[in-house]
Amino acid sequence: MMTRDKSERGSVNGWMVGTIGCLILFLIAGSLAIWAYMQYSREKSSVDSKVAIEVAKGKSEQAESDQKKFSEEAKNPRIEFVGPAEYGRVSFMYPKTWSVYIGNDGSDRGDYKAYLHPVSVPSTTNKNSRFALRLEIINKNMDTVLNDYQSRLKKGELTSSSTEFNGISATRIDGTFEKELRGSVVLMKVRDKTIRFSTDADTFKPDFQTILSTVKISE
C-alpha cells in the first residue's frame, strides 16, 4: 500500500509539474504573442502615418504646382505696352492679369512714369507702396542717373552689372535700395534720356525678367 501511494503521489506530482509547466509556457507564449501584436500595431500605425503624411504632402505639392501653372497660364496672352513716340516709343509685353497706371504722360516735358501691378495698381502717392514694375523715362543722361546709386554701390548694398535685353545694352542694379526695399533696376539709354525699369520685390523678378526680354525701343 505504501509503495502504491508513493507511486500515485509521484504520478500526481509529475502531472501537476507538467501541467504547471505547460501553463507557464502557454502564458509566456501568449504574452509574446500579445507583445508581438502590439509591436506590429505600433509599427503599422507608424508606417500608415508616414504614408498618410507623404500622400498629403504629395497632394499639397501637386496643388501648389497646379496653382502656379494656372497663374502663369492666366497671364497669357500678354498685352503690349507702348510708350509715347516723343520719348523713344518704348514697348514691351506684360501679363494680361496686370493693371497699368500712367502717373505722368510726359506732356509737361517732365519725366514719363508708368506703374504696372497684378490686378490693381497701389497708390502712387504712398511711399510704402510696392510695384511689380515701374517704367520711367528720365530727362537725364545715363551717367547722371547712375550717380544716384553710387553711395549704396560703394557700401556693397547694391551690385551693378552690364547686360543686354533683346539686343539692347543695359546696366542692371540689384540689392537693397531702401531700408525695406529689395529689388532690381535696369537702365537703358534712349536719345538724351534714360529709361529706368524697376521692380520693388524679389517676388516679381521672374516676371521682370520676362518683360525685359520683350523690350523694344524705336528711336
mmCIF file with all atom_site columns, C-alpha atoms in Angstrom:
data_model
loop_
_atom_site.group_PDB
_atom_site.id
_atom_site.type_symbol
_atom_site.label_atom_id
_atom_site.label_alt_id
_atom_site.label_comp_id
_atom_site.label_asym_id
_atom_site.label_entity_id
_atom_site.label_seq_id
_atom_site.pdbx_PDB_ins_code
_atom_site.Cartn_x
_atom_site.Cartn_y
_atom_site.Cartn_z
_atom_site.occupancy
_atom_site.B_iso_or_equiv
_atom_site.pdbx_formal_charge
_atom_site.auth_seq_id
_atom_site.auth_comp_id
_atom_site.auth_asym_id
_atom_site.auth_atom_id
_atom_site.pdbx_PDB_model_num
ATOM 1   C CA . MET A 1 1   ? 0.000  0.000   0.000   1.00 0.00 ? 1   MET A CA 1
ATOM 2   C CA . MET A 1 2   ? 2.735  2.433   0.920   1.00 0.00 ? 2   MET A CA 1
ATOM 3   C CA . THR A 1 3   ? 4.564  1.716   -2.313  1.00 0.00 ? 3   THR A CA 1
ATOM 4   C CA . ARG A 1 4   ? 1.375  2.314   -4.345  1.00 0.00 ? 4   ARG A CA 1
ATOM 5   C CA . ASP A 1 5   ? 0.681  5.598   -2.512  1.00 0.00 ? 5   ASP A CA 1
ATOM 6   C CA . LYS A 1 6   ? 4.159  6.832   -3.212  1.00 0.00 ? 6   LYS A CA 1
ATOM 7   C CA . SER A 1 7   ? 3.770  5.868   -6.862  1.00 0.00 ? 7   SER A CA 1
ATOM 8   C CA . GLU A 1 8   ? 0.429  7.652   -7.106  1.00 0.00 ? 8   GLU A CA 1
ATOM 9   C CA . ARG A 1 9   ? 1.809  10.766  -5.409  1.00 0.00 ? 9   ARG A CA 1
ATOM 10  C CA . GLY A 1 10  ? 4.755  10.723  -7.772  1.00 0.00 ? 10  GLY A CA 1
ATOM 11  C CA . SER A 1 11  ? 2.420  10.477  -10.743 1.00 0.00 ? 11  SER A CA 1
ATOM 12  C CA . VAL A 1 12  ? 0.251  13.274  -9.416  1.00 0.00 ? 12  VAL A CA 1
ATOM 13  C CA . ASN A 1 13  ? 3.264  15.480  -8.722  1.00 0.00 ? 13  ASN A CA 1
ATOM 14  C CA . GLY A 1 14  ? 4.673  14.784  -12.179 1.00 0.00 ? 14  GLY A CA 1
ATOM 15  C CA . TRP A 1 15  ? 1.285  15.599  -13.769 1.00 0.00 ? 15  TRP A CA 1
ATOM 16  C CA . MET A 1 16  ? 0.999  18.821  -11.765 1.00 0.00 ? 16  MET A CA 1
ATOM 17  C CA . VAL A 1 17  ? 4.525  19.872  -12.638 1.00 0.00 ? 17  VAL A CA 1
ATOM 18  C CA . GLY A 1 18  ? 3.863  19.123  -16.306 1.00 0.00 ? 18  GLY A CA 1
ATOM 19  C CA . THR A 1 19  ? 0.546  20.979  -16.207 1.00 0.00 ? 19  THR A CA 1
ATOM 20  C CA . ILE A 1 20  ? 2.066  23.986  -14.456 1.00 0.00 ? 20  ILE A CA 1
ATOM 21  C CA . GLY A 1 21  ? 4.969  23.951  -16.908 1.00 0.00 ? 21  GLY A CA 1
ATOM 22  C CA . CYS A 1 22  ? 2.585  23.862  -19.857 1.00 0.00 ? 22  CYS A CA 1
ATOM 23  C CA . LEU A 1 23  ? 0.548  26.653  -18.303 1.00 0.00 ? 23  LEU A CA 1
ATOM 24  C CA . ILE A 1 24  ? 3.665  28.777  -17.826 1.00 0.00 ? 24  ILE A CA 1
ATOM 25  C CA . LEU A 1 25  ? 4.749  28.134  -21.392 1.00 0.00 ? 25  LEU A CA 1
ATOM 26  C CA . PHE A 1 26  ? 1.243  28.990  -22.594 1.00 0.00 ? 26  PHE A CA 1
ATOM 27  C CA . LEU A 1 27  ? 1.291  32.242  -20.616 1.00 0.00 ? 27  LEU A CA 1
ATOM 28  C CA . ILE A 1 28  ? 4.750  33.106  -21.952 1.00 0.00 ? 28  ILE A CA 1
ATOM 29  C CA . ALA A 1 29  ? 3.680  32.286  -25.498 1.00 0.00 ? 29  ALA A CA 1
ATOM 30  C CA . GLY A 1 30  ? 0.524  34.313  -25.018 1.00 0.00 ? 30  GLY A CA 1
ATOM 31  C CA . SER A 1 31  ? 2.487  37.250  -23.633 1.00 0.00 ? 31  SER A CA 1
ATOM 32  C CA . LEU A 1 32  ? 4.930  37.075  -26.535 1.00 0.00 ? 32  LEU A CA 1
ATOM 33  C CA . ALA A 1 33  ? 2.041  36.948  -28.998 1.00 0.00 ? 33  ALA A CA 1
ATOM 34  C CA . ILE A 1 34  ? 0.425  39.985  -27.368 1.00 0.00 ? 34  ILE A CA 1
ATOM 35  C CA . TRP A 1 35  ? 3.759  41.839  -27.327 1.00 0.00 ? 35  TRP A CA 1
ATOM 36  C CA . ALA A 1 36  ? 4.394  40.948  -30.967 1.00 0.00 ? 36  ALA A CA 1
ATOM 37  C CA . TYR A 1 37  ? 0.899  42.101  -31.941 1.00 0.00 ? 37  TYR A CA 1
ATOM 38  C CA . MET A 1 38  ? 1.357  45.389  -30.062 1.00 0.00 ? 38  MET A CA 1
ATOM 39  C CA . GLN A 1 39  ? 4.718  45.928  -31.775 1.00 0.00 ? 39  GLN A CA 1
ATOM 40  C CA . TYR A 1 40  ? 3.130  45.140  -35.127 1.00 0.00 ? 40  TYR A CA 1
ATOM 41  C CA . SER A 1 41  ? 0.261  47.546  -34.407 1.00 0.00 ? 41  SER A CA 1
ATOM 42  C CA . ARG A 1 42  ? 2.691  50.304  -33.423 1.00 0.00 ? 42  ARG A CA 1
ATOM 43  C CA . GLU A 1 43  ? 4.846  49.728  -36.488 1.00 0.00 ? 43  GLU A CA 1
ATOM 44  C CA . LYS A 1 44  ? 1.785  49.582  -38.745 1.00 0.00 ? 44  LYS A CA 1
ATOM 45  C CA . SER A 1 45  ? 0.423  52.801  -37.239 1.00 0.00 ? 45  SER A CA 1
ATOM 46  C CA . SER A 1 46  ? 3.798  54.457  -37.715 1.00 0.00 ? 46  SER A CA 1
ATOM 47  C CA . VAL A 1 47  ? 4.013  53.304  -41.333 1.00 0.00 ? 47  VAL A CA 1
ATOM 48  C CA . ASP A 1 48  ? 0.407  54.315  -42.015 1.00 0.00 ? 48  ASP A CA 1
ATOM 49  C CA . SER A 1 49  ? 1.071  57.745  -40.518 1.00 0.00 ? 49  SER A CA 1
ATOM 50  C CA . LYS A 1 50  ? 4.180  58.214  -42.643 1.00 0.00 ? 50  LYS A CA 1
ATOM 51  C CA . VAL A 1 51  ? 2.293  57.098  -45.749 1.00 0.00 ? 51  VAL A CA 1
ATOM 52  C CA . ALA A 1 52  ? -0.572 59.483  -44.933 1.00 0.00 ? 52  ALA A CA 1
ATOM 53  C CA . ILE A 1 53  ? 1.896  62.351  -44.430 1.00 0.00 ? 53  ILE A CA 1
ATOM 54  C CA . GLU A 1 54  ? 3.648  61.605  -47.740 1.00 0.00 ? 54  GLU A CA 1
ATOM 55  C CA . VAL A 1 55  ? 0.307  61.342  -49.563 1.00 0.00 ? 55  VAL A CA 1
ATOM 56  C CA . ALA A 1 56  ? -0.848 64.658  -48.060 1.00 0.00 ? 56  ALA A CA 1
ATOM 57  C CA . LYS A 1 57  ? 2.497  66.237  -48.924 1.00 0.00 ? 57  LYS A CA 1
ATOM 58  C CA . GLY A 1 58  ? 2.246  64.938  -52.487 1.00 0.00 ? 58  GLY A CA 1
ATOM 59  C CA . LYS A 1 59  ? -1.278 66.323  -52.846 1.00 0.00 ? 59  LYS A CA 1
ATOM 60  C CA . SER A 1 60  ? -0.172 69.682  -51.425 1.00 0.00 ? 60  SER A CA 1
ATOM 61  C CA . GLU A 1 61  ? 2.811  69.868  -53.788 1.00 0.00 ? 61  GLU A CA 1
ATOM 62  C CA . GLN A 1 62  ? 0.605  68.905  -56.748 1.00 0.00 ? 62  GLN A CA 1
ATOM 63  C CA . ALA A 1 63  ? -1.981 71.535  -55.787 1.00 0.00 ? 63  ALA A CA 1
ATOM 64  C CA . GLU A 1 64  ? 0.769  74.133  -55.450 1.00 0.00 ? 64  GLU A CA 1
ATOM 65  C CA . SER A 1 65  ? 2.222  73.127  -58.816 1.00 0.00 ? 65  SER A CA 1
ATOM 66  C CA . ASP A 1 66  ? -1.226 73.257  -60.453 1.00 0.00 ? 66  ASP A CA 1
ATOM 67  C CA . GLN A 1 67  ? -1.924 76.687  -58.941 1.00 0.00 ? 67  GLN A CA 1
ATOM 68  C CA . LYS A 1 68  ? 1.426  78.018  -60.137 1.00 0.00 ? 68  LYS A CA 1
ATOM 69  C CA . LYS A 1 69  ? 0.791  76.633  -63.624 1.00 0.00 ? 69  LYS A CA 1
ATOM 70  C CA . PHE A 1 70  ? -2.699 78.152  -63.665 1.00 0.00 ? 70  PHE A CA 1
ATOM 71  C CA . SER A 1 71  ? -1.365 81.532  -62.504 1.00 0.00 ? 71  SER A CA 1
ATOM 72  C CA . GLU A 1 72  ? 1.249  81.531  -65.255 1.00 0.00 ? 72  GLU A CA 1
ATOM 73  C CA . GLU A 1 73  ? -1.255 80.490  -67.936 1.00 0.00 ? 73  GLU A CA 1
ATOM 74  C CA . ALA A 1 74  ? -3.688 83.180  -66.751 1.00 0.00 ? 74  ALA A CA 1
ATOM 75  C CA . LYS A 1 75  ? -1.100 85.817  -67.691 1.00 0.00 ? 75  LYS A CA 1
ATOM 76  C CA . ASN A 1 76  ? -1.382 84.877  -71.365 1.00 0.00 ? 76  ASN A CA 1
ATOM 77  C CA . PRO A 1 77  ? -1.915 86.168  -73.946 1.00 0.00 ? 77  PRO A CA 1
ATOM 78  C CA . ARG A 1 78  ? 0.268  89.087  -72.911 1.00 0.00 ? 78  ARG A CA 1
ATOM 79  C CA . ILE A 1 79  ? -0.594 92.683  -73.728 1.00 0.00 ? 79  ILE A CA 1
ATOM 80  C CA . GLU A 1 80  ? 1.692  95.168  -75.447 1.00 0.00 ? 80  GLU A CA 1
ATOM 81  C CA . PHE A 1 81  ? 2.576  98.349  -73.614 1.00 0.00 ? 81  PHE A CA 1
ATOM 82  C CA . VAL A 1 82  ? 3.640  101.228 -75.849 1.00 0.00 ? 82  VAL A CA 1
ATOM 83  C CA . GLY A 1 83  ? 5.182  104.451 -74.556 1.00 0.00 ? 83  GLY A CA 1
ATOM 84  C CA . PRO A 1 84  ? 4.982  107.868 -76.275 1.00 0.00 ? 84  PRO A CA 1
ATOM 85  C CA . ALA A 1 85  ? 6.835  108.281 -79.575 1.00 0.00 ? 85  ALA A CA 1
ATOM 86  C CA . GLU A 1 86  ? 8.499  111.504 -78.419 1.00 0.00 ? 86  GLU A CA 1
ATOM 87  C CA . TYR A 1 87  ? 10.195 109.509 -75.646 1.00 0.00 ? 87  TYR A CA 1
ATOM 88  C CA . GLY A 1 88  ? 11.583 106.838 -77.942 1.00 0.00 ? 88  GLY A CA 1
ATOM 89  C CA . ARG A 1 89  ? 8.468  104.638 -78.209 1.00 0.00 ? 89  ARG A CA 1
ATOM 90  C CA . VAL A 1 90  ? 9.430  102.062 -75.610 1.00 0.00 ? 90  VAL A CA 1
ATOM 91  C CA . SER A 1 91  ? 7.313  98.915  -75.880 1.00 0.00 ? 91  SER A CA 1
ATOM 92  C CA . PHE A 1 92  ? 7.119  95.546  -74.123 1.00 0.00 ? 92  PHE A CA 1
ATOM 93  C CA . MET A 1 93  ? 4.692  92.724  -73.367 1.00 0.00 ? 93  MET A CA 1
ATOM 94  C CA . TYR A 1 94  ? 3.164  92.394  -69.894 1.00 0.00 ? 94  TYR A CA 1
ATOM 95  C CA . PRO A 1 95  ? 0.709  89.901  -68.263 1.00 0.00 ? 95  PRO A CA 1
ATOM 96  C CA . LYS A 1 96  ? -2.962 90.448  -69.088 1.00 0.00 ? 96  LYS A CA 1
ATOM 97  C CA . THR A 1 97  ? -3.773 89.997  -65.379 1.00 0.00 ? 97  THR A CA 1
ATOM 98  C CA . TRP A 1 98  ? -1.846 93.199  -64.564 1.00 0.00 ? 98  TRP A CA 1
ATOM 99  C CA . SER A 1 99  ? -3.156 96.738  -64.456 1.00 0.00 ? 99  SER A CA 1
ATOM 100 C CA . VAL A 1 100 ? -1.421 99.881  -65.713 1.00 0.00 ? 100 VAL A CA 1
ATOM 101 C CA . TYR A 1 101 ? -1.456 103.383 -64.286 1.00 0.00 ? 101 TYR A CA 1
ATOM 102 C CA . ILE A 1 102 ? 0.228  106.312 -66.068 1.00 0.00 ? 102 ILE A CA 1
ATOM 103 C CA . GLY A 1 103 ? 1.473  108.622 -63.324 1.00 0.00 ? 103 GLY A CA 1
ATOM 104 C CA . ASN A 1 104 ? 2.886  111.205 -65.732 1.00 0.00 ? 104 ASN A CA 1
ATOM 105 C CA . ASP A 1 105 ? 2.479  111.061 -69.502 1.00 0.00 ? 105 ASP A CA 1
ATOM 106 C CA . GLY A 1 106 ? 5.330  113.490 -70.152 1.00 0.00 ? 106 GLY A CA 1
ATOM 107 C CA . SER A 1 107 ? 3.086  116.120 -71.719 1.00 0.00 ? 107 SER A CA 1
ATOM 108 C CA . ASP A 1 108 ? 4.512  118.701 -69.294 1.00 0.00 ? 108 ASP A CA 1
ATOM 109 C CA . ARG A 1 109 ? 8.010  117.820 -70.532 1.00 0.00 ? 109 ARG A CA 1
ATOM 110 C CA . GLY A 1 110 ? 8.641  116.112 -67.224 1.00 0.00 ? 110 GLY A CA 1
ATOM 111 C CA . ASP A 1 111 ? 9.696  112.502 -66.654 1.00 0.00 ? 111 ASP A CA 1
ATOM 112 C CA . TYR A 1 112 ? 7.375  109.835 -68.059 1.00 0.00 ? 112 TYR A CA 1
ATOM 113 C CA . LYS A 1 113 ? 6.126  107.447 -65.344 1.00 0.00 ? 113 LYS A CA 1
ATOM 114 C CA . ALA A 1 114 ? 4.066  104.271 -65.625 1.00 0.00 ? 114 ALA A CA 1
ATOM 115 C CA . TYR A 1 115 ? 3.229  101.713 -62.932 1.00 0.00 ? 115 TYR A CA 1
ATOM 116 C CA . LEU A 1 116 ? 2.213  98.081  -63.503 1.00 0.00 ? 116 LEU A CA 1
ATOM 117 C CA . HIS A 1 117 ? 0.982  95.601  -60.913 1.00 0.00 ? 117 HIS A CA 1
ATOM 118 C CA . PRO A 1 118 ? -1.139 92.427  -60.703 1.00 0.00 ? 118 PRO A CA 1
ATOM 119 C CA . VAL A 1 119 ? -4.915 93.088  -60.508 1.00 0.00 ? 119 VAL A CA 1
ATOM 120 C CA . SER A 1 120 ? -4.757 96.734  -59.371 1.00 0.00 ? 120 SER A CA 1
ATOM 121 C CA . VAL A 1 121 ? -2.016 99.327  -59.007 1.00 0.00 ? 121 VAL A CA 1
ATOM 122 C CA . PRO A 1 122 ? -1.316 100.512 -55.421 1.00 0.00 ? 122 PRO A CA 1
ATOM 123 C CA . SER A 1 123 ? -1.365 104.196 -54.534 1.00 0.00 ? 123 SER A CA 1
ATOM 124 C CA . THR A 1 124 ? 1.493  106.022 -56.222 1.00 0.00 ? 124 THR A CA 1
ATOM 125 C CA . THR A 1 125 ? 1.470  108.742 -53.536 1.00 0.00 ? 125 THR A CA 1
ATOM 126 C CA . ASN A 1 126 ? 2.055  106.337 -50.647 1.00 0.00 ? 126 ASN A CA 1
ATOM 127 C CA . LYS A 1 127 ? 5.803  105.967 -50.073 1.00 0.00 ? 127 LYS A CA 1
ATOM 128 C CA . ASN A 1 128 ? 5.256  102.451 -48.691 1.00 0.00 ? 128 ASN A CA 1
ATOM 129 C CA . SER A 1 129 ? 3.623  101.182 -51.892 1.00 0.00 ? 129 SER A CA 1
ATOM 130 C CA . ARG A 1 130 ? 5.494  98.497  -53.784 1.00 0.00 ? 130 ARG A CA 1
ATOM 131 C CA . PHE A 1 131 ? 5.109  97.843  -57.509 1.00 0.00 ? 131 PHE A CA 1
ATOM 132 C CA . ALA A 1 132 ? 5.736  94.820  -59.684 1.00 0.00 ? 132 ALA A CA 1
ATOM 133 C CA . LEU A 1 133 ? 7.076  97.106  -62.394 1.00 0.00 ? 133 LEU A CA 1
ATOM 134 C CA . ARG A 1 134 ? 7.825  100.781 -62.814 1.00 0.00 ? 134 ARG A CA 1
ATOM 135 C CA . LEU A 1 135 ? 8.774  102.376 -66.098 1.00 0.00 ? 135 LEU A CA 1
ATOM 136 C CA . GLU A 1 136 ? 10.342 105.821 -66.047 1.00 0.00 ? 136 GLU A CA 1
ATOM 137 C CA . ILE A 1 137 ? 11.795 107.776 -68.936 1.00 0.00 ? 137 ILE A CA 1
ATOM 138 C CA . ILE A 1 138 ? 14.015 110.318 -67.240 1.00 0.00 ? 138 ILE A CA 1
ATOM 139 C CA . ASN A 1 139 ? 15.175 113.573 -68.766 1.00 0.00 ? 139 ASN A CA 1
ATOM 140 C CA . LYS A 1 140 ? 18.778 112.942 -67.698 1.00 0.00 ? 140 LYS A CA 1
ATOM 141 C CA . ASN A 1 141 ? 21.668 111.119 -69.300 1.00 0.00 ? 141 ASN A CA 1
ATOM 142 C CA . MET A 1 142 ? 22.538 107.665 -68.030 1.00 0.00 ? 142 MET A CA 1
ATOM 143 C CA . ASP A 1 143 ? 25.720 108.670 -66.172 1.00 0.00 ? 143 ASP A CA 1
ATOM 144 C CA . THR A 1 144 ? 23.788 111.205 -64.106 1.00 0.00 ? 144 THR A CA 1
ATOM 145 C CA . VAL A 1 145 ? 21.143 108.616 -63.191 1.00 0.00 ? 145 VAL A CA 1
ATOM 146 C CA . LEU A 1 146 ? 23.829 106.064 -62.285 1.00 0.00 ? 146 LEU A CA 1
ATOM 147 C CA . ASN A 1 147 ? 25.384 108.553 -59.852 1.00 0.00 ? 147 ASN A CA 1
ATOM 148 C CA . ASP A 1 148 ? 22.251 108.284 -57.704 1.00 0.00 ? 148 ASP A CA 1
ATOM 149 C CA . TYR A 1 149 ? 23.278 104.716 -56.810 1.00 0.00 ? 149 TYR A CA 1
ATOM 150 C CA . GLN A 1 150 ? 26.997 105.251 -56.197 1.00 0.00 ? 150 GLN A CA 1
ATOM 151 C CA . SER A 1 151 ? 26.755 105.549 -52.418 1.00 0.00 ? 151 SER A CA 1
ATOM 152 C CA . ARG A 1 152 ? 24.962 102.222 -51.928 1.00 0.00 ? 152 ARG A CA 1
ATOM 153 C CA . LEU A 1 153 ? 27.152 100.563 -54.558 1.00 0.00 ? 153 LEU A CA 1
ATOM 154 C CA . LYS A 1 154 ? 30.266 101.560 -52.602 1.00 0.00 ? 154 LYS A CA 1
ATOM 155 C CA . LYS A 1 155 ? 28.721 100.226 -49.372 1.00 0.00 ? 155 LYS A CA 1
ATOM 156 C CA . GLY A 1 156 ? 28.009 96.892  -51.056 1.00 0.00 ? 156 GLY A CA 1
ATOM 157 C CA . GLU A 1 157 ? 24.254 97.233  -50.557 1.00 0.00 ? 157 GLU A CA 1
ATOM 158 C CA . LEU A 1 158 ? 23.831 97.183  -54.334 1.00 0.00 ? 158 LEU A CA 1
ATOM 159 C CA . THR A 1 159 ? 25.595 95.345  -57.140 1.00 0.00 ? 159 THR A CA 1
ATOM 160 C CA . SER A 1 160 ? 25.911 96.541  -60.735 1.00 0.00 ? 160 SER A CA 1
ATOM 161 C CA . SER A 1 161 ? 26.425 94.590  -63.949 1.00 0.00 ? 161 SER A CA 1
ATOM 162 C CA . SER A 1 162 ? 26.365 95.201  -67.692 1.00 0.00 ? 162 SER A CA 1
ATOM 163 C CA . THR A 1 163 ? 23.784 93.150  -69.542 1.00 0.00 ? 163 THR A CA 1
ATOM 164 C CA . GLU A 1 164 ? 21.608 93.053  -72.644 1.00 0.00 ? 164 GLU A CA 1
ATOM 165 C CA . PHE A 1 165 ? 17.893 92.583  -73.220 1.00 0.00 ? 165 PHE A CA 1
ATOM 166 C CA . ASN A 1 166 ? 16.515 91.791  -76.659 1.00 0.00 ? 166 ASN A CA 1
ATOM 167 C CA . GLY A 1 167 ? 19.704 93.204  -78.196 1.00 0.00 ? 167 GLY A CA 1
ATOM 168 C CA . ILE A 1 168 ? 19.586 96.419  -76.136 1.00 0.00 ? 168 ILE A CA 1
ATOM 169 C CA . SER A 1 169 ? 22.590 97.229  -73.928 1.00 0.00 ? 169 SER A CA 1
ATOM 170 C CA . ALA A 1 170 ? 21.704 97.937  -70.312 1.00 0.00 ? 170 ALA A CA 1
ATOM 171 C CA . THR A 1 171 ? 23.065 98.330  -66.790 1.00 0.00 ? 171 THR A CA 1
ATOM 172 C CA . ARG A 1 172 ? 21.409 96.234  -64.100 1.00 0.00 ? 172 ARG A CA 1
ATOM 173 C CA . ILE A 1 173 ? 21.474 97.055  -60.385 1.00 0.00 ? 173 ILE A CA 1
ATOM 174 C CA . ASP A 1 174 ? 20.258 94.622  -57.712 1.00 0.00 ? 174 ASP A CA 1
ATOM 175 C CA . GLY A 1 175 ? 20.047 94.749  -53.925 1.00 0.00 ? 175 GLY A CA 1
ATOM 176 C CA . THR A 1 176 ? 18.715 96.944  -51.150 1.00 0.00 ? 176 THR A CA 1
ATOM 177 C CA . PHE A 1 177 ? 17.600 100.338 -52.433 1.00 0.00 ? 177 PHE A CA 1
ATOM 178 C CA . GLU A 1 178 ? 15.962 101.424 -49.192 1.00 0.00 ? 178 GLU A CA 1
ATOM 179 C CA . LYS A 1 179 ? 15.703 100.005 -45.673 1.00 0.00 ? 179 LYS A CA 1
ATOM 180 C CA . GLU A 1 180 ? 12.796 97.721  -46.552 1.00 0.00 ? 180 GLU A CA 1
ATOM 181 C CA . LEU A 1 181 ? 13.023 97.645  -50.320 1.00 0.00 ? 181 LEU A CA 1
ATOM 182 C CA . ARG A 1 182 ? 14.934 94.918  -52.140 1.00 0.00 ? 182 ARG A CA 1
ATOM 183 C CA . GLY A 1 183 ? 14.585 94.745  -55.864 1.00 0.00 ? 183 GLY A CA 1
ATOM 184 C CA . SER A 1 184 ? 16.164 95.417  -59.235 1.00 0.00 ? 184 SER A CA 1
ATOM 185 C CA . VAL A 1 185 ? 16.706 98.345  -61.575 1.00 0.00 ? 185 VAL A CA 1
ATOM 186 C CA . VAL A 1 186 ? 17.601 98.200  -65.269 1.00 0.00 ? 186 VAL A CA 1
ATOM 187 C CA . LEU A 1 187 ? 18.814 101.329 -67.062 1.00 0.00 ? 187 LEU A CA 1
ATOM 188 C CA . MET A 1 188 ? 18.804 101.810 -70.834 1.00 0.00 ? 188 MET A CA 1
ATOM 189 C CA . LYS A 1 189 ? 19.784 104.773 -72.953 1.00 0.00 ? 189 LYS A CA 1
ATOM 190 C CA . VAL A 1 190 ? 17.383 106.399 -75.398 1.00 0.00 ? 190 VAL A CA 1
ATOM 191 C CA . ARG A 1 191 ? 18.434 109.613 -77.156 1.00 0.00 ? 191 ARG A CA 1
ATOM 192 C CA . ASP A 1 192 ? 19.470 112.070 -74.422 1.00 0.00 ? 192 ASP A CA 1
ATOM 193 C CA . LYS A 1 193 ? 17.259 110.346 -71.862 1.00 0.00 ? 193 LYS A CA 1
ATOM 194 C CA . THR A 1 194 ? 17.424 107.279 -69.598 1.00 0.00 ? 194 THR A CA 1
ATOM 195 C CA . ILE A 1 195 ? 14.858 104.502 -69.452 1.00 0.00 ? 195 ILE A CA 1
ATOM 196 C CA . ARG A 1 196 ? 14.549 103.006 -65.989 1.00 0.00 ? 196 ARG A CA 1
ATOM 197 C CA . PHE A 1 197 ? 12.720 99.731  -65.386 1.00 0.00 ? 197 PHE A CA 1
ATOM 198 C CA . SER A 1 198 ? 12.434 98.692  -61.748 1.00 0.00 ? 198 SER A CA 1
ATOM 199 C CA . THR A 1 199 ? 10.721 96.104  -59.566 1.00 0.00 ? 199 THR A CA 1
ATOM 200 C CA . ASP A 1 200 ? 10.233 96.611  -55.833 1.00 0.00 ? 200 ASP A CA 1
ATOM 201 C CA . ALA A 1 201 ? 10.261 92.980  -54.702 1.00 0.00 ? 201 ALA A CA 1
ATOM 202 C CA . ASP A 1 202 ? 12.221 89.798  -55.440 1.00 0.00 ? 202 ASP A CA 1
ATOM 203 C CA . THR A 1 203 ? 8.837  88.040  -55.831 1.00 0.00 ? 203 THR A CA 1
ATOM 204 C CA . PHE A 1 204 ? 8.331  89.724  -59.187 1.00 0.00 ? 204 PHE A CA 1
ATOM 205 C CA . LYS A 1 205 ? 11.819 89.088  -60.584 1.00 0.00 ? 205 LYS A CA 1
ATOM 206 C CA . PRO A 1 206 ? 10.726 86.224  -62.897 1.00 0.00 ? 206 PRO A CA 1
ATOM 207 C CA . ASP A 1 207 ? 8.056  88.472  -64.468 1.00 0.00 ? 207 ASP A CA 1
ATOM 208 C CA . PHE A 1 208 ? 10.511 91.361  -64.509 1.00 0.00 ? 208 PHE A CA 1
ATOM 209 C CA . GLN A 1 209 ? 12.989 89.254  -66.470 1.00 0.00 ? 209 GLN A CA 1
ATOM 210 C CA . THR A 1 210 ? 10.320 88.042  -68.891 1.00 0.00 ? 210 THR A CA 1
ATOM 211 C CA . ILE A 1 211 ? 9.090  91.584  -69.550 1.00 0.00 ? 211 ILE A CA 1
ATOM 212 C CA . LEU A 1 212 ? 12.598 92.906  -70.138 1.00 0.00 ? 212 LEU A CA 1
ATOM 213 C CA . SER A 1 213 ? 13.234 90.192  -72.717 1.00 0.00 ? 213 SER A CA 1
ATOM 214 C CA . THR A 1 214 ? 10.442 91.711  -74.851 1.00 0.00 ? 214 THR A CA 1
ATOM 215 C CA . VAL A 1 215 ? 11.544 95.377  -74.654 1.00 0.00 ? 215 VAL A CA 1
ATOM 216 C CA . LYS A 1 216 ? 11.835 97.295  -77.922 1.00 0.00 ? 216 LYS A CA 1
ATOM 217 C CA . ILE A 1 217 ? 12.969 100.889 -78.477 1.00 0.00 ? 217 ILE A CA 1
ATOM 218 C CA . SER A 1 218 ? 12.175 102.759 -81.670 1.00 0.00 ? 218 SER A CA 1
ATOM 219 C CA . GLU A 1 219 ? 14.384 105.840 -81.671 1.00 0.00 ? 219 GLU A CA 1
#
